[in-house]
Amino acid sequence: MDVNAAVAAAAAIAGVLTGVIAVLAFRWSEREQKRPTRTSLHTDPVLPPGVDTVLSVLRSSAVVLDEADAVVKASSAAYALGLVRGGRLSVEPMLQMARDTRRDGEIRQVELDLPRRGTGRGEALAVSARVAPLGSRLVLLLVEDLTEARRIEAVRRDFVANVSHELKTPVGALSLLSEAVMGASDDPEAVERFAGRMQIEATRLTNLVQELIDLSRVQNDDPLEDAEPVRVDELVAEAIDRCRHQAGAKNITMAAGGTADLHVWGNRGQLAAALGNLVENAVNYSPARTRVGIAARGVNAPGGDMVEVAVTDQGIGISDKEKERVFERFYRVDPARSRATGGTGLGLAIVKHVAASHGGEVTVWSAEGQGSTFTLRLPEAGAARDRAHQHPDLDGPDDFDDPDDLDGSDDLDDQTGRHSAPTPPPSSYEPHPAPEVLP
């Protein structure tokens, strides 16, 4: 009987304890439900009506902070820029701006250079931050990424500076020569000599302006709007005719060969200008009594058949360091020789843009003292036409990211195209016999 009484007493005590625990748990649960949590503070109803919709359509990175500097809402762009980490604003200058604005209600704006995180790159991230009060407790932070705009502006400034320098040289020479002509009015021989120099400088100035126009045109026009099949043999013949006088003056032999009857798809005028620039560059940088070869061939590629036109010279060659920059605007491997030949430094930049806008590329192989080979690689006419019909959105040129338009762009980073350089020709390179179409 005593055992049964003990069991009953134990069961009663256990029941009482269970009841007490249940009551305490119930009261604690009610208190927790009434207490505002961080999650409830960060939900959309905390924001004034319509603000969430407005923030969702802004291009800027948006962050909303509460009175405790906790992030109430942040756009995906803010996370991508690394502004928000662990539910907190991670940029101390912006956080201090938010606190100052919360204190006095004044709108603040500042431009900052932030380190890039997780990219391994040293350049800073340029941003513009604007802080404004949002209601009585919240603060709105808008951040605009200015990195690309600053880069484009820097390239634009460099381009304008280069153009100004290149224009100043012939213009200054014309001014001095005109004064010399006026001072030598009684000396016919001097007048004739100065007039000849004036013609040379005027021609250089005309060529520079024309190449600036050509560069702008190939960057802004869609070369495939009026595209047509273009015979490579005709492009080669036209390039040779264009440089025949300069080559003859230096006793340079120009020979064309390779596979005959190849066709590429594109703008005939731009393609002729690109190949003509390569041949003219080879002639200008070749010593007297050497050979310039132009060879064309068809190659198979994963994206479709391609046509390669290689222009080989036996000139001064290009160092490895300079090969990375030869396609930059106004860059010259040998400035002194370029001045003597009247080069503008825009020819290879035009070639690069024409190749890219036609879905191709230009590459260079060179060794100092052994010459250079520039290879223009373009889609074969049939393959390019089929690809354009299957993907109409690929008809026109993209921005290369360009951004190497005249406004600047990523062009200067992609100097030698996407593929590896062609196999270097032997020093005793002999072009194939010229096709019948060539004179």
Coordinates of C-alpha atoms in Angstrom, one line a residue:
M1 CA 0.0 0.0 0.0
D2 CA 2.9 2.3 0.9
V3 CA 4.4 1.6 -2.6
N4 CA 1.1 2.6 -4.3
A5 CA 0.9 5.8 -2.3
A6 CA 4.5 6.7 -3.2
V7 CA 3.8 6.1 -6.9
A8 CA 0.7 8.2 -6.8
A9 CA 2.5 11.1 -5.0
A10 CA 5.3 11.0 -7.6
A11 CA 2.8 11.1 -10.4
A12 CA 1.0 14.1 -8.8
I13 CA 4.3 16.0 -8.4
A14 CA 5.2 15.2 -12.1
G15 CA 1.8 16.4 -13.2
V16 CA 2.2 19.7 -11.3
L17 CA 5.7 20.3 -12.7
T18 CA 4.4 19.6 -16.2
G19 CA 1.6 22.1 -15.8
V20 CA 3.9 24.8 -14.5
I21 CA 6.4 24.3 -17.4
A22 CA 3.5 24.4 -19.9
V23 CA 2.2 27.7 -18.4
L24 CA 5.7 29.2 -18.4
A25 CA 6.3 28.1 -22.0
F26 CA 2.9 29.5 -23.1
R27 CA 3.6 32.9 -21.5
W28 CA 7.1 33.0 -23.0
S29 CA 5.7 32.2 -26.4
E30 CA 3.2 35.0 -26.1
R31 CA 5.9 37.5 -25.1
E32 CA 8.1 36.5 -28.0
Q33 CA 5.3 36.8 -30.5
K34 CA 4.6 40.4 -29.2
R35 CA 8.3 41.4 -29.4
P36 CA 9.3 42.8 -32.8
T37 CA 12.0 40.7 -34.4
R38 CA 14.7 41.7 -36.9
T39 CA 12.8 39.8 -39.5
S40 CA 9.7 41.8 -38.9
L41 CA 11.6 45.0 -39.0
H42 CA 13.0 44.2 -42.4
T43 CA 9.8 43.3 -44.1
D44 CA 8.2 45.4 -46.8
P45 CA 5.4 46.9 -44.6
V46 CA 8.1 48.8 -42.7
L47 CA 8.8 50.8 -45.9
P48 CA 6.5 53.7 -46.8
P49 CA 3.9 52.7 -49.4
G50 CA 5.3 52.7 -53.0
V51 CA 8.9 52.9 -52.0
D52 CA 9.6 49.2 -52.6
T53 CA 8.2 49.5 -56.1
V54 CA 10.3 52.6 -56.9
L55 CA 13.5 51.0 -55.6
S56 CA 12.9 47.9 -57.7
V57 CA 13.1 49.9 -60.9
L58 CA 16.1 52.0 -60.1
R59 CA 19.4 51.3 -61.9
S60 CA 21.4 52.4 -58.9
S61 CA 22.2 50.1 -56.0
A62 CA 19.7 50.8 -53.2
V63 CA 20.1 50.1 -49.5
V64 CA 17.5 51.1 -46.8
L65 CA 18.8 51.4 -43.2
D66 CA 16.8 51.5 -40.0
E67 CA 17.6 53.6 -36.8
A68 CA 20.0 50.8 -35.7
D69 CA 22.0 50.8 -39.0
A70 CA 20.5 47.4 -39.8
V71 CA 19.7 46.8 -43.5
V72 CA 15.9 46.8 -44.0
K73 CA 16.1 46.3 -47.7
A74 CA 18.9 46.0 -50.3
S75 CA 18.9 45.5 -54.0
S76 CA 20.7 42.7 -55.7
A77 CA 23.1 45.2 -57.2
A78 CA 24.1 46.3 -53.7
Y79 CA 25.1 42.8 -52.8
A80 CA 26.9 42.4 -56.1
L81 CA 29.0 45.5 -55.4
G82 CA 29.8 44.2 -51.9
L83 CA 28.1 47.0 -50.1
V84 CA 26.0 44.7 -47.8
R85 CA 27.5 41.9 -45.9
G86 CA 25.9 40.0 -43.1
G87 CA 22.8 42.2 -43.0
R88 CA 25.0 45.3 -42.4
L89 CA 26.4 48.1 -44.6
S90 CA 30.1 47.2 -45.0
V91 CA 31.4 50.5 -46.3
E92 CA 32.3 52.7 -43.3
P93 CA 32.2 56.1 -45.1
M94 CA 28.7 55.4 -46.4
L95 CA 27.6 54.2 -42.9
Q96 CA 28.9 57.4 -41.4
M97 CA 27.0 59.4 -44.0
A98 CA 23.8 57.6 -43.2
R99 CA 24.2 58.3 -39.5
D100 CA 24.8 62.0 -40.2
T101 CA 21.8 62.2 -42.4
R102 CA 19.6 60.5 -39.8
R103 CA 20.8 63.0 -37.2
D104 CA 20.2 66.2 -39.2
G105 CA 18.0 65.2 -42.1
E106 CA 20.4 66.7 -44.7
I107 CA 20.9 65.0 -48.1
R108 CA 24.6 64.1 -48.7
Q109 CA 26.5 62.9 -51.8
V110 CA 30.1 61.8 -52.2
E111 CA 32.3 59.9 -54.7
L112 CA 34.4 57.1 -53.4
D113 CA 37.0 54.6 -54.7
L114 CA 36.3 51.2 -53.1
P115 CA 38.7 48.3 -53.3
R116 CA 37.4 45.4 -55.4
R117 CA 36.9 42.3 -53.3
G118 CA 37.4 38.8 -54.4
T119 CA 38.5 39.7 -57.9
G120 CA 42.3 39.7 -57.5
R121 CA 42.5 43.0 -59.5
G122 CA 44.2 46.1 -58.1
E123 CA 42.0 48.8 -59.7
A124 CA 39.5 50.5 -57.5
L125 CA 35.7 50.5 -57.9
A126 CA 34.6 54.1 -58.5
V127 CA 31.1 54.8 -57.1
S128 CA 28.9 57.8 -56.3
A129 CA 26.9 57.5 -53.1
R130 CA 23.8 59.6 -52.2
V131 CA 22.1 59.4 -48.8
A132 CA 18.6 60.9 -48.0
P133 CA 16.2 60.5 -45.2
L134 CA 13.2 58.2 -45.8
G135 CA 10.5 58.9 -43.4
S136 CA 11.2 59.5 -39.7
R137 CA 13.3 56.4 -39.0
L138 CA 14.7 55.1 -42.2
V139 CA 17.6 56.3 -44.4
L140 CA 18.0 55.6 -48.1
L141 CA 21.4 55.0 -49.7
L142 CA 21.7 55.1 -53.6
V143 CA 25.0 54.0 -55.1
E144 CA 25.9 54.4 -58.7
D145 CA 28.9 52.5 -60.2
L146 CA 31.0 55.0 -62.1
T147 CA 33.9 52.6 -62.9
E148 CA 33.1 52.1 -66.6
A149 CA 32.1 55.8 -67.2
R150 CA 35.5 56.9 -65.7
R151 CA 37.4 54.4 -67.9
I152 CA 35.6 55.5 -71.0
E153 CA 36.2 59.2 -70.1
A154 CA 39.9 58.5 -69.6
V155 CA 40.2 56.8 -73.0
R156 CA 38.2 59.7 -74.5
R157 CA 40.7 62.2 -73.0
D158 CA 43.7 60.2 -74.3
F159 CA 42.1 60.0 -77.7
V160 CA 41.5 63.7 -77.9
A161 CA 45.0 64.4 -76.6
N162 CA 46.5 62.1 -79.3
V163 CA 44.4 63.6 -82.1
S164 CA 45.3 67.1 -81.0
H165 CA 49.0 66.2 -81.0
E166 CA 48.8 64.5 -84.4
L167 CA 47.0 67.4 -85.9
K168 CA 49.3 70.0 -84.3
T169 CA 52.4 68.6 -86.1
P170 CA 51.3 69.1 -89.7
V171 CA 49.3 72.3 -88.9
G172 CA 52.4 73.8 -87.2
A173 CA 54.6 72.7 -90.2
L174 CA 52.2 74.4 -92.6
S175 CA 52.3 77.6 -90.6
L176 CA 56.1 77.7 -90.5
L177 CA 56.4 76.8 -94.2
S178 CA 53.9 79.5 -95.2
E179 CA 56.0 82.1 -93.3
A180 CA 59.1 80.8 -95.1
V181 CA 57.4 81.1 -98.5
M182 CA 56.4 84.7 -97.7
G183 CA 60.0 85.5 -96.6
A184 CA 61.5 83.9 -99.7
S185 CA 59.2 85.6 -102.2
D186 CA 62.1 86.8 -104.2
D187 CA 63.8 83.4 -104.4
P188 CA 61.8 81.1 -106.8
E189 CA 63.9 78.0 -105.9
A190 CA 63.2 78.4 -102.2
V191 CA 59.5 79.0 -102.8
E192 CA 59.3 75.8 -104.9
R193 CA 61.1 73.9 -102.2
F194 CA 58.9 75.2 -99.4
A195 CA 55.8 74.6 -101.5
G196 CA 56.8 71.0 -102.0
R197 CA 57.1 70.6 -98.2
M198 CA 53.7 72.2 -97.8
Q199 CA 52.2 69.7 -100.1
I200 CA 53.7 66.8 -98.1
E201 CA 52.3 68.2 -94.8
A202 CA 49.0 68.9 -96.4
T203 CA 48.8 65.3 -97.7
R204 CA 49.7 64.0 -94.2
L205 CA 47.0 66.1 -92.7
T206 CA 44.4 65.0 -95.2
N207 CA 45.3 61.3 -94.6
L208 CA 45.0 61.8 -90.9
V209 CA 41.6 63.3 -91.2
Q210 CA 40.4 60.7 -93.6
E211 CA 41.6 57.8 -91.4
L212 CA 39.8 59.4 -88.4
I213 CA 36.6 59.5 -90.5
D214 CA 37.2 55.9 -91.6
L215 CA 37.7 54.7 -88.0
S216 CA 34.6 56.5 -86.9
R217 CA 32.6 54.9 -89.8
V218 CA 33.7 51.4 -89.2
Q219 CA 32.8 51.7 -85.5
N220 CA 29.4 53.2 -86.0
D221 CA 28.2 51.5 -89.2
D222 CA 26.7 48.1 -89.5
P223 CA 28.9 46.4 -92.2
L224 CA 26.4 43.7 -92.8
E225 CA 23.5 45.9 -93.7
D226 CA 24.7 46.0 -97.3
A227 CA 26.8 42.8 -97.1
E228 CA 27.6 40.8 -100.3
P229 CA 30.0 38.0 -101.3
V230 CA 33.4 39.6 -101.9
R231 CA 36.1 37.8 -103.9
V232 CA 39.3 37.7 -101.9
D233 CA 41.4 37.7 -105.1
E234 CA 39.9 41.1 -106.0
L235 CA 40.6 42.5 -102.5
V236 CA 44.2 41.4 -102.8
A237 CA 44.6 42.8 -106.3
E238 CA 43.2 46.1 -105.1
A239 CA 45.5 46.2 -102.1
I240 CA 48.5 45.6 -104.4
D241 CA 47.5 48.3 -106.8
R242 CA 47.1 50.7 -103.9
C243 CA 50.7 50.2 -102.8
R244 CA 52.4 49.6 -106.1
H245 CA 53.9 53.1 -106.3
Q246 CA 55.4 53.0 -102.8
A247 CA 56.7 49.5 -103.4
G248 CA 58.2 50.4 -106.7
A249 CA 60.1 53.4 -105.2
K250 CA 61.8 51.0 -102.7
N251 CA 62.2 48.1 -105.2
I252 CA 60.0 45.9 -103.1
T253 CA 58.5 42.9 -104.8
M254 CA 54.8 42.2 -104.0
A255 CA 53.6 38.6 -104.7
A256 CA 50.2 37.2 -104.1
G257 CA 49.2 33.5 -104.0
G258 CA 47.4 30.9 -102.1
T259 CA 43.9 29.4 -102.8
A260 CA 42.1 31.1 -105.6
D261 CA 38.3 31.9 -105.8
L262 CA 37.7 32.4 -102.1
H263 CA 34.8 34.6 -101.0
V264 CA 34.0 36.4 -97.7
W265 CA 30.8 38.0 -96.7
G266 CA 30.8 41.6 -95.8
N267 CA 31.1 45.3 -96.8
R268 CA 33.5 45.4 -99.7
G269 CA 34.7 48.9 -99.0
Q270 CA 35.7 48.2 -95.4
L271 CA 37.3 44.9 -96.3
A272 CA 39.3 46.5 -99.0
A273 CA 40.5 49.3 -96.6
A274 CA 41.5 46.7 -94.0
L275 CA 43.6 44.6 -96.3
G276 CA 45.0 47.7 -98.0
N277 CA 46.2 49.0 -94.6
L278 CA 47.9 45.7 -93.9
V279 CA 49.7 45.7 -97.3
E280 CA 50.6 49.4 -97.0
N281 CA 52.0 48.8 -93.5
A282 CA 54.1 45.9 -94.7
V283 CA 55.6 48.0 -97.5
N284 CA 56.3 51.1 -95.3
Y285 CA 58.1 49.0 -92.7
S286 CA 60.1 46.9 -95.2
P287 CA 63.6 47.8 -96.3
A288 CA 64.4 48.3 -99.9
R289 CA 64.8 45.3 -102.3
T290 CA 62.8 42.9 -100.1
R291 CA 59.6 40.9 -100.6
V292 CA 56.0 41.4 -99.4
G293 CA 53.8 38.3 -99.8
I294 CA 50.0 38.1 -99.6
A295 CA 48.5 34.6 -99.3
A296 CA 44.9 33.5 -98.9
R297 CA 43.6 30.1 -97.8
G298 CA 40.4 28.5 -96.4
V299 CA 40.4 26.9 -93.0
N300 CA 37.9 24.8 -91.0
A301 CA 36.7 26.2 -87.7
P302 CA 34.2 25.0 -85.1
G303 CA 31.9 28.0 -85.8
G304 CA 32.1 27.6 -89.6
D305 CA 34.6 27.8 -92.4
M306 CA 37.0 30.8 -92.3
V307 CA 39.2 32.5 -94.8
E308 CA 42.7 33.6 -93.7
V309 CA 44.6 36.3 -95.6
A310 CA 48.2 36.6 -94.4
V311 CA 50.5 39.5 -95.3
T312 CA 54.2 38.8 -94.7
D313 CA 57.1 41.2 -94.9
Q314 CA 60.8 41.1 -94.2
G315 CA 60.9 44.3 -92.3
I316 CA 62.2 45.3 -88.9
G317 CA 59.9 43.1 -86.9
I318 CA 58.1 43.8 -83.7
S319 CA 59.2 43.0 -80.1
D320 CA 56.9 40.9 -77.8
K321 CA 56.2 44.0 -75.7
E322 CA 55.1 46.1 -78.7
K323 CA 53.0 43.3 -80.2
E324 CA 50.5 43.9 -77.4
R325 CA 50.0 47.5 -78.5
V326 CA 50.3 47.6 -82.3
F327 CA 46.5 47.7 -82.7
E328 CA 46.1 50.7 -80.4
R329 CA 45.3 54.0 -82.0
F330 CA 48.3 56.2 -82.9
Y331 CA 50.8 53.6 -81.6
R332 CA 53.9 53.3 -83.8
V333 CA 56.6 50.6 -83.5
D334 CA 59.1 53.0 -85.0
P335 CA 57.9 56.6 -84.6
A336 CA 60.8 58.0 -86.7
R337 CA 60.0 55.8 -89.6
S338 CA 56.3 56.5 -89.4
R339 CA 57.0 60.2 -89.6
A340 CA 59.1 59.6 -92.7
T341 CA 56.4 57.5 -94.4
G342 CA 53.6 59.8 -93.3
G343 CA 51.9 57.1 -91.2
T344 CA 49.1 58.1 -88.8
G345 CA 49.1 55.2 -86.5
L346 CA 45.4 54.5 -87.2
G347 CA 45.7 51.8 -89.9
L348 CA 45.9 48.7 -87.7
A349 CA 43.2 50.1 -85.4
I350 CA 40.9 50.3 -88.4
V351 CA 41.9 46.7 -89.4
K352 CA 41.0 45.4 -86.0
H353 CA 37.5 47.1 -86.0
V354 CA 36.7 45.9 -89.5
A355 CA 37.7 42.3 -88.6
A356 CA 35.7 42.4 -85.4
S357 CA 32.6 43.9 -87.0
H358 CA 32.7 41.1 -89.6
G359 CA 32.9 38.3 -87.1
G360 CA 36.6 37.8 -87.5
E361 CA 39.9 38.8 -86.0
V362 CA 43.4 40.0 -86.9
T363 CA 46.5 38.4 -85.4
V364 CA 50.2 39.1 -85.6
W365 CA 53.3 37.0 -85.6
S366 CA 56.7 38.8 -85.6
A367 CA 60.3 38.5 -84.6
E368 CA 62.7 41.4 -84.5
G369 CA 64.9 41.5 -87.5
Q370 CA 62.9 38.7 -89.3
G371 CA 59.8 40.5 -90.3
S372 CA 56.1 40.1 -89.5
T373 CA 53.0 38.3 -90.6
F374 CA 49.6 39.9 -90.0
T375 CA 46.7 37.5 -90.6
L376 CA 43.2 38.7 -91.3
R377 CA 40.7 36.0 -90.5
L378 CA 37.1 36.3 -91.8
P379 CA 34.1 34.0 -92.1
E380 CA 33.7 32.4 -95.5
A381 CA 30.8 33.8 -97.5
G382 CA 28.6 30.7 -97.3
A383 CA 29.2 30.1 -93.6
A384 CA 28.7 33.7 -92.6
R385 CA 25.5 34.0 -94.6
D386 CA 24.1 30.8 -93.0
R387 CA 25.0 32.0 -89.6
A388 CA 23.4 35.4 -90.1
H389 CA 20.1 33.7 -91.3
Q390 CA 20.1 31.4 -88.3
H391 CA 20.9 34.2 -85.8
P392 CA 19.6 37.5 -87.1
D393 CA 20.6 39.2 -83.9
L394 CA 24.3 38.6 -84.9
D395 CA 24.1 40.5 -88.1
G396 CA 25.6 43.7 -86.8
P397 CA 28.7 44.5 -84.8
D398 CA 28.5 44.5 -81.1
D399 CA 30.1 47.1 -78.8
F400 CA 33.2 44.9 -78.5
D401 CA 32.4 46.1 -75.3
D402 CA 34.0 48.6 -77.2
P403 CA 33.9 50.0 -75.8
D404 CA 36.8 51.0 -78.5
D405 CA 34.5 53.4 -80.2
L406 CA 35.7 56.9 -80.4
D407 CA 34.3 57.2 -76.9
G408 CA 36.8 54.6 -75.6
S409 CA 36.3 51.1 -74.7
D410 CA 37.7 47.9 -74.0
D411 CA 39.4 47.7 -77.2
L412 CA 42.8 48.5 -75.9
D413 CA 42.8 45.3 -73.8
D414 CA 42.0 43.0 -76.7
Q415 CA 45.0 43.8 -78.9
T416 CA 45.7 40.7 -80.8
G417 CA 42.3 38.9 -81.3
R418 CA 40.9 35.8 -79.7
H419 CA 42.9 33.0 -81.3
S420 CA 46.6 32.2 -81.1
A421 CA 49.0 33.7 -83.5
P422 CA 49.6 31.8 -86.8
T423 CA 52.6 29.6 -87.3
P424 CA 55.5 31.8 -88.2
P425 CA 56.8 31.5 -91.8
P426 CA 60.3 30.4 -92.5
S427 CA 62.8 33.1 -93.2
S428 CA 62.9 32.0 -96.8
Y429 CA 59.2 32.3 -97.2
E430 CA 58.1 32.2 -100.9
P431 CA 54.5 33.1 -101.8
H432 CA 52.5 30.7 -103.9
P433 CA 52.2 31.5 -107.6
A434 CA 49.7 34.4 -108.1
P435 CA 46.2 33.5 -109.2
E436 CA 45.2 34.3 -112.7
V437 CA 43.0 37.2 -111.6
L438 CA 46.1 39.2 -110.5
P439 CA 48.1 41.2 -113.1

